[in-house]
Amino acid sequence: MATKTRLAIPSNTREHARVIGEAVDEAWHNNFGGSRIEVPLGVVAGLALVGRADPDGPDPAELAMNLDPDGFAALLLELWSRFAILRPDLLPRVKPLWKWLEDDRDEHRLKAAQAVGHAALRKGLLELTGVEWRRHDADLLGMLLQILRSKSARNGLGQFLTPVDVTDMIGEMSRVGDLGDTEGAEEAATLSEAMLAPDAKPGSRILDPCAGTGTMLLGAARSMRRRGVDPAVSEWWANDIDWAAAACCAVNMHLWGMGPRVIVGCGDGLLLDWMDEALKSRQAAIDEVTGLWEMARKFALVRELLGLPLPKSPLMRHLADAEARMPKPPPPPASHTFDAEAAYSQGRLF
Ligand SMILES: C[S@@+](CC[C@H](N)C(=O)[O-])C[C@H]1O[C@@H](n2cnc3c(N)ncnc32)[C@H](O)[C@@H]1O
């Protein structure tokens, strides 16, 4: 059994994210992980979905650290499968973060992935992502992406996180407002336009066409929360030209509790095509998962009728129990743009 070797948790969430990011980077490179940064990003993002629903229950970090490499891969696949069911709308963007798990099983890569998972858990990943206010406060994936990317690659795309003081100030200034319905891409507002509006109302629309991992949007959400407004009442449009940033942004929008009306595109933010493409791929993913869900429901019914037991490890049982205990938040107000949200439920995975 792995022992509790986790260290003191920094009280500052940004510092905590940095500590985790550096430990992950070190574990990845010490294990000769190579250039496929979707692997460490996918491990950390996947484990960030676990949460810590029950302080008296088994410690999911300990359970995860005691798995062998195949068990660890199975855990990640399970976490991403659950994410797919819960957030099919975000699937097109997050695909690179789990697709490698389905590729040819490479023992060396899996070992490096497991080392990354252990490093993140030892540095208190679940203490950051499993506590709601801390999870809503930090851009862990943005920090990790910035650390993993070589300096030259970052310079090329201008990928530097906006300091938290600046995003908070912009959030305070923005007082994001109701910008009306979007019938087409042209009508969507930019974040700078949103700054001019007086107050956040249900249905307000907030957009960042070069969002990176969404740091600026997090600033707006934090500002809304400080004023007692739930960010989930708004529509959030994010885009980045870089697949890794867009993928992390999509997971972030879920981790930060931005609600079900989230569009994350991956294209040139100087053009408007990304908006149409993002809406279409989002709808296609929702339709596909809804179909699969129907099929799975039928299979489950057959299993039940035949009295076949569902095999479950203690970790899977913990995840399923914690999921069942999560209260379901109320549905958001009606929207013309988002007509498929009934296909999934709002809220956290576990
Ligand atoms: C400095 S970061 C800003 C990220 C975020 N808005 C923030 O404040 O933290 C700039 C981002 O713009 C992205 N980017 C650069 N050119 C772009 C383009 N033409 N379309 C969309 N995104 C672009 C980069 O990939 C990078 O993630």
Coordinates of C-alpha atoms and ligand atoms in Angstrom, one line a residue:
M1 CA 0.0 0.0 0.0
A2 CA 1.2 3.5 -0.8
T3 CA 1.7 5.6 2.3
K4 CA 0.5 9.2 2.8
T5 CA 3.5 11.0 1.4
R6 CA 1.6 14.2 0.4
L7 CA 3.1 17.5 1.5
A8 CA 1.8 20.7 3.1
I9 CA -0.7 22.4 0.8
P10 CA 0.0 26.1 -0.1
S11 CA -2.9 28.2 1.0
N12 CA -2.6 30.4 -2.1
T13 CA -4.4 28.5 -4.9
R14 CA -2.2 29.9 -7.7
E15 CA 0.9 28.8 -5.8
H16 CA -0.6 25.4 -5.2
A17 CA -1.3 25.1 -9.0
R18 CA 2.4 26.1 -9.7
V19 CA 3.7 23.4 -7.2
I20 CA 1.6 20.7 -8.9
G21 CA 2.5 21.9 -12.4
E22 CA 6.2 21.8 -11.6
A23 CA 6.0 18.3 -10.0
V24 CA 4.1 17.0 -13.0
D25 CA 6.6 18.5 -15.4
E26 CA 9.5 17.0 -13.5
A27 CA 7.8 13.5 -13.3
W28 CA 7.0 13.6 -17.0
H29 CA 10.5 14.5 -18.1
N30 CA 12.3 12.3 -15.6
N31 CA 10.3 9.4 -17.0
F32 CA 11.3 10.5 -20.6
G33 CA 7.6 11.2 -21.4
G34 CA 8.6 13.1 -24.6
S35 CA 6.6 15.7 -26.6
R36 CA 3.1 14.4 -26.3
I37 CA 1.9 16.9 -23.7
E38 CA -1.7 15.7 -24.1
V39 CA -0.7 12.8 -21.9
P40 CA 0.3 14.7 -18.7
L41 CA -2.5 17.2 -19.4
G42 CA -5.0 14.4 -19.8
V43 CA -3.9 12.7 -16.6
V44 CA -4.1 15.8 -14.5
A45 CA -7.4 17.0 -16.1
G46 CA -8.9 13.5 -15.7
L47 CA -7.9 13.2 -12.0
A48 CA -9.2 16.8 -11.4
L49 CA -12.6 15.4 -12.2
V50 CA -12.6 13.1 -9.2
G51 CA -13.2 15.6 -6.4
R52 CA -13.5 14.7 -2.7
A53 CA -17.2 14.4 -2.1
D54 CA -17.0 12.6 1.3
P55 CA -14.3 13.5 3.8
D56 CA -15.2 10.4 5.9
G57 CA -15.1 8.1 2.9
P58 CA -12.1 6.3 1.4
D59 CA -9.3 8.6 0.2
P60 CA -9.5 8.5 -3.7
A61 CA -5.9 9.7 -4.0
E62 CA -4.7 6.7 -1.9
L63 CA -6.9 4.3 -3.9
A64 CA -5.6 5.7 -7.2
M65 CA -2.0 5.6 -6.1
N66 CA -2.3 1.9 -5.3
L67 CA -3.4 0.9 -8.8
D68 CA -1.0 -0.9 -11.2
P69 CA -0.4 0.8 -14.6
D70 CA -3.3 -1.0 -16.3
G71 CA -5.6 -0.2 -13.4
F72 CA -4.5 3.5 -13.6
A73 CA -5.3 3.6 -17.3
A74 CA -8.7 2.0 -16.6
L75 CA -9.4 4.6 -14.0
L76 CA -8.6 7.4 -16.4
L77 CA -10.8 5.9 -19.1
E78 CA -13.6 5.6 -16.6
L79 CA -13.3 9.2 -15.6
W80 CA -13.2 10.4 -19.2
S81 CA -16.2 8.2 -20.1
R82 CA -18.2 9.7 -17.2
F83 CA -17.2 13.1 -18.4
A84 CA -18.4 12.2 -21.9
I85 CA -21.8 11.3 -20.5
L86 CA -22.1 14.3 -18.3
R87 CA -20.7 16.9 -20.8
P88 CA -21.1 15.7 -24.3
D89 CA -21.2 19.4 -25.3
L90 CA -17.5 19.7 -24.4
L91 CA -16.3 16.4 -25.9
P92 CA -15.1 17.7 -29.3
R93 CA -12.6 20.0 -27.6
V94 CA -11.4 17.6 -24.8
K95 CA -10.9 14.6 -27.1
P96 CA -7.1 15.0 -27.4
L97 CA -6.8 14.7 -23.6
W98 CA -8.1 11.1 -23.5
K99 CA -7.6 9.8 -27.1
W100 CA -4.1 8.6 -26.3
L101 CA -5.6 6.1 -23.8
E102 CA -7.3 4.4 -26.7
D103 CA -4.2 4.4 -29.0
D104 CA -1.8 1.4 -29.1
R105 CA -1.0 0.7 -25.5
D106 CA 2.6 1.9 -25.0
E107 CA 4.0 0.6 -21.7
H108 CA 6.6 3.3 -21.4
R109 CA 4.1 6.1 -22.0
L110 CA 1.7 4.6 -19.5
K111 CA 4.5 4.4 -16.9
A112 CA 5.3 8.1 -17.4
A113 CA 1.5 8.9 -17.2
Q114 CA 1.3 7.1 -13.9
A115 CA 4.3 8.9 -12.5
V116 CA 2.6 12.2 -13.5
G117 CA -0.6 11.1 -11.7
H118 CA 1.3 10.1 -8.5
A119 CA 3.3 13.4 -8.6
A120 CA 0.1 15.5 -8.9
L121 CA -1.8 13.5 -6.2
R122 CA 1.2 13.7 -3.8
K123 CA 1.2 17.5 -4.2
G124 CA -2.5 17.6 -3.2
L125 CA -4.2 17.8 -6.6
L126 CA -7.5 16.6 -5.0
E127 CA -7.1 19.2 -2.2
L128 CA -7.1 21.8 -4.9
T129 CA -9.8 20.5 -7.3
G130 CA -11.9 18.6 -4.7
V131 CA -12.8 21.7 -2.7
E132 CA -15.3 23.9 -4.5
W133 CA -13.9 27.4 -3.6
R134 CA -10.3 26.3 -4.4
R135 CA -11.3 24.7 -7.6
H136 CA -13.3 27.8 -8.6
D137 CA -10.2 30.0 -7.8
A138 CA -7.4 28.5 -9.8
D139 CA -6.4 27.8 -13.4
L140 CA -4.4 24.7 -12.7
L141 CA -4.5 23.4 -16.3
G142 CA -3.4 26.8 -17.6
M143 CA -0.4 26.8 -15.2
L144 CA 0.4 23.2 -16.2
L145 CA 0.2 24.0 -19.9
Q146 CA 2.5 27.0 -19.5
I147 CA 5.1 25.0 -17.6
L148 CA 5.0 22.0 -20.0
R149 CA 5.3 24.1 -23.1
S150 CA 8.9 25.0 -24.0
K151 CA 9.7 28.7 -23.7
S152 CA 10.0 29.1 -27.5
A153 CA 6.6 27.5 -28.2
R154 CA 5.0 29.7 -25.7
N155 CA 6.5 32.8 -27.1
G156 CA 5.3 31.9 -30.6
L157 CA 1.6 31.8 -29.5
G158 CA 1.9 34.6 -26.9
Q159 CA 0.7 32.1 -24.3
F160 CA 1.2 33.7 -20.9
L161 CA -1.5 33.6 -18.2
T162 CA -2.9 37.0 -17.4
P163 CA -1.9 37.7 -13.8
V164 CA -4.8 37.0 -11.4
D165 CA -4.9 40.7 -10.2
V166 CA -5.4 41.8 -13.8
T167 CA -8.2 39.3 -14.6
D168 CA -9.9 40.2 -11.3
M169 CA -9.7 43.9 -12.1
I170 CA -11.1 43.3 -15.6
G171 CA -13.9 41.1 -14.1
E172 CA -14.8 43.9 -11.6
M173 CA -14.7 46.5 -14.4
S174 CA -16.8 44.4 -16.7
R175 CA -20.0 44.0 -14.7
V176 CA -20.9 41.7 -17.6
G177 CA -24.3 42.5 -19.0
D178 CA -27.2 41.2 -21.0
L179 CA -26.2 41.5 -24.6
G180 CA -29.3 40.0 -26.1
D181 CA -29.9 36.8 -28.0
T182 CA -27.4 35.5 -30.5
E183 CA -29.1 34.5 -33.8
G184 CA -25.8 34.4 -35.6
A185 CA -22.1 34.7 -34.9
E186 CA -22.0 38.4 -35.9
E187 CA -24.2 39.4 -32.9
A188 CA -22.0 37.8 -30.3
A189 CA -20.3 40.2 -28.0
T190 CA -16.7 40.5 -27.2
L191 CA -15.4 40.7 -23.7
S192 CA -14.6 44.3 -24.2
E193 CA -18.2 45.0 -25.3
A194 CA -19.4 43.2 -22.2
M195 CA -17.3 45.6 -20.1
L196 CA -19.7 48.4 -21.1
A197 CA -22.8 46.6 -19.8
P198 CA -24.0 47.4 -16.4
D199 CA -24.9 44.1 -14.6
A200 CA -24.9 40.4 -15.0
K201 CA -28.4 39.0 -15.7
P202 CA -29.6 35.6 -16.6
G203 CA -28.7 35.0 -20.3
S204 CA -25.8 37.5 -20.4
R205 CA -23.2 36.5 -22.9
I206 CA -19.5 36.6 -22.4
L207 CA -16.9 35.9 -25.1
D208 CA -13.1 35.7 -25.4
P209 CA -12.0 34.7 -28.9
C210 CA -8.3 34.2 -27.8
A211 CA -9.2 32.7 -24.4
G212 CA -6.1 30.5 -23.8
T213 CA -7.2 28.2 -21.0
G214 CA -9.9 30.7 -20.0
T215 CA -8.1 32.7 -17.3
M216 CA -9.8 36.0 -18.3
L217 CA -13.2 34.3 -18.2
L218 CA -12.4 33.0 -14.7
G219 CA -11.8 36.6 -13.7
A220 CA -15.3 37.5 -14.8
A221 CA -16.8 34.5 -13.1
R222 CA -15.0 35.3 -9.8
S223 CA -16.2 38.8 -10.0
M224 CA -19.8 37.6 -10.6
R225 CA -19.5 35.2 -7.6
R226 CA -18.2 38.1 -5.4
R227 CA -21.4 39.9 -6.3
G228 CA -23.6 36.9 -5.4
V229 CA -24.3 36.0 -9.1
D230 CA -23.9 32.4 -10.2
P231 CA -21.8 32.4 -13.4
A232 CA -24.0 29.5 -14.6
V233 CA -26.8 31.9 -15.5
S234 CA -24.5 33.3 -18.3
E235 CA -23.5 32.0 -21.7
W236 CA -19.7 31.6 -22.1
W237 CA -18.0 31.6 -25.4
A238 CA -14.3 30.8 -25.5
N239 CA -11.9 30.0 -28.4
D240 CA -8.3 29.5 -29.0
I241 CA -6.2 28.6 -32.0
D242 CA -4.2 26.1 -30.0
W243 CA -5.8 22.7 -29.5
A244 CA -4.2 22.2 -26.1
A245 CA -5.3 25.5 -24.7
A246 CA -8.9 24.9 -26.1
A247 CA -9.0 21.4 -24.5
C248 CA -7.9 22.7 -21.1
C249 CA -10.3 25.6 -21.4
A250 CA -13.2 23.2 -22.0
V251 CA -12.3 21.1 -18.9
N252 CA -11.9 24.4 -16.9
M253 CA -15.3 25.6 -17.9
H254 CA -16.7 22.5 -16.2
L255 CA -14.4 22.6 -13.2
W256 CA -15.1 26.3 -12.6
G257 CA -18.9 25.6 -12.6
M258 CA -19.7 27.9 -15.6
G259 CA -22.9 26.1 -16.2
P260 CA -24.3 24.2 -19.2
R261 CA -24.2 27.1 -21.7
V262 CA -20.6 26.9 -22.7
I263 CA -19.2 26.9 -26.2
V264 CA -15.5 26.3 -26.7
G265 CA -14.1 26.6 -30.2
C266 CA -10.7 25.9 -31.7
G267 CA -9.9 28.2 -34.6
D268 CA -8.7 31.6 -35.7
G269 CA -10.3 34.1 -33.3
L270 CA -9.8 36.9 -35.9
L271 CA -12.5 35.2 -38.1
L272 CA -16.0 34.2 -37.1
D273 CA -16.0 30.6 -38.5
W274 CA -15.0 29.1 -35.2
M275 CA -18.4 30.0 -33.7
D276 CA -20.4 28.1 -36.3
E277 CA -18.0 25.2 -36.2
A278 CA -18.1 25.0 -32.4
L279 CA -21.9 25.1 -32.3
K280 CA -22.2 22.4 -35.0
S281 CA -19.6 20.0 -33.4
R282 CA -21.1 20.6 -30.0
Q283 CA -24.6 19.6 -31.3
A284 CA -23.2 16.6 -33.1
A285 CA -21.4 15.3 -30.0
I286 CA -24.6 15.8 -27.9
D287 CA -26.6 13.8 -30.5
E288 CA -24.1 11.0 -30.6
V289 CA -23.8 10.6 -26.8
T290 CA -27.6 10.7 -26.4
G291 CA -27.8 7.8 -28.9
L292 CA -25.1 5.9 -27.1
W293 CA -26.7 6.6 -23.8
E294 CA -30.0 5.1 -25.0
M295 CA -28.2 2.0 -26.2
A296 CA -26.4 1.7 -22.8
R297 CA -29.7 2.0 -21.0
K298 CA -31.1 -0.9 -23.0
F299 CA -28.0 -3.0 -22.2
A300 CA -28.3 -2.2 -18.5
L301 CA -31.9 -3.2 -18.6
V302 CA -31.0 -6.5 -20.2
R303 CA -28.3 -7.1 -17.6
E304 CA -30.7 -6.4 -14.8
L305 CA -33.4 -8.7 -16.3
L306 CA -30.8 -11.5 -16.6
G307 CA -29.6 -10.8 -13.0
L308 CA -26.0 -10.2 -14.2
P309 CA -23.9 -8.3 -11.5
L310 CA -22.0 -5.2 -12.4
P311 CA -18.3 -5.7 -11.5
K312 CA -17.0 -2.7 -9.4
S313 CA -13.7 -2.0 -7.7
P314 CA -13.7 -0.1 -4.3
L315 CA -12.5 3.0 -6.2
M316 CA -15.3 2.8 -8.8
R317 CA -17.8 2.2 -5.9
H318 CA -16.5 5.4 -4.2
L319 CA -16.9 7.4 -7.4
A320 CA -20.4 6.0 -8.0
D321 CA -21.5 6.7 -4.4
A322 CA -20.1 10.2 -4.4
E323 CA -21.8 10.9 -7.7
A324 CA -25.2 9.8 -6.3
R325 CA -24.8 12.1 -3.3
M326 CA -24.1 15.2 -5.4
P327 CA -27.2 17.5 -5.3
K328 CA -28.4 18.5 -8.8
P329 CA -28.5 22.3 -9.2
P330 CA -31.6 24.0 -10.6
P331 CA -31.9 24.2 -14.4
P332 CA -30.7 27.5 -16.0
P333 CA -33.1 30.0 -17.7
A334 CA -34.4 29.2 -21.2
S335 CA -32.2 30.1 -24.2
H336 CA -32.6 30.2 -28.0
T337 CA -29.0 29.2 -28.6
F338 CA -28.9 26.2 -26.3
D339 CA -31.7 23.8 -27.1
A340 CA -30.0 20.5 -26.3
E341 CA -29.1 20.9 -22.6
A342 CA -31.7 18.4 -21.6
A343 CA -29.3 15.8 -23.0
Y344 CA -27.1 16.1 -19.9
S345 CA -27.4 17.2 -16.4
Q346 CA -25.6 20.2 -14.9
G347 CA -23.1 19.7 -12.1
R348 CA -20.0 17.9 -11.2
L349 CA -19.1 14.4 -11.9
F350 CA -18.4 13.1 -8.5
Ligands
LIG1 C1 -1.7 35.9 -23.9 S1 -2.8 34.5 -24.2 C2 -4.2 35.1 -23.5 C3 -5.0 34.1 -22.9 C4 -6.1 34.6 -22.0 N1 -7.0 35.5 -22.8 C5 -5.6 35.2 -20.8 O1 -5.8 36.3 -20.6 O2 -5.0 34.5 -20.0 C6 -3.1 34.6 -25.9 C7 -3.8 33.4 -26.5 O3 -4.2 33.7 -27.8 C8 -4.1 32.6 -28.6 N2 -4.1 33.0 -30.0 C9 -3.0 33.7 -30.6 N3 -3.5 34.0 -31.9 C10 -4.8 33.6 -32.0 C11 -5.7 33.6 -33.0 N4 -5.5 34.1 -34.2 N5 -6.9 33.1 -32.8 C12 -7.2 32.5 -31.6 N6 -6.4 32.5 -30.6 C13 -5.1 33.0 -30.8 C14 -2.8 31.9 -28.1 O4 -2.8 30.5 -28.4 C15 -2.9 32.2 -26.6 O5 -3.5 31.1 -25.9

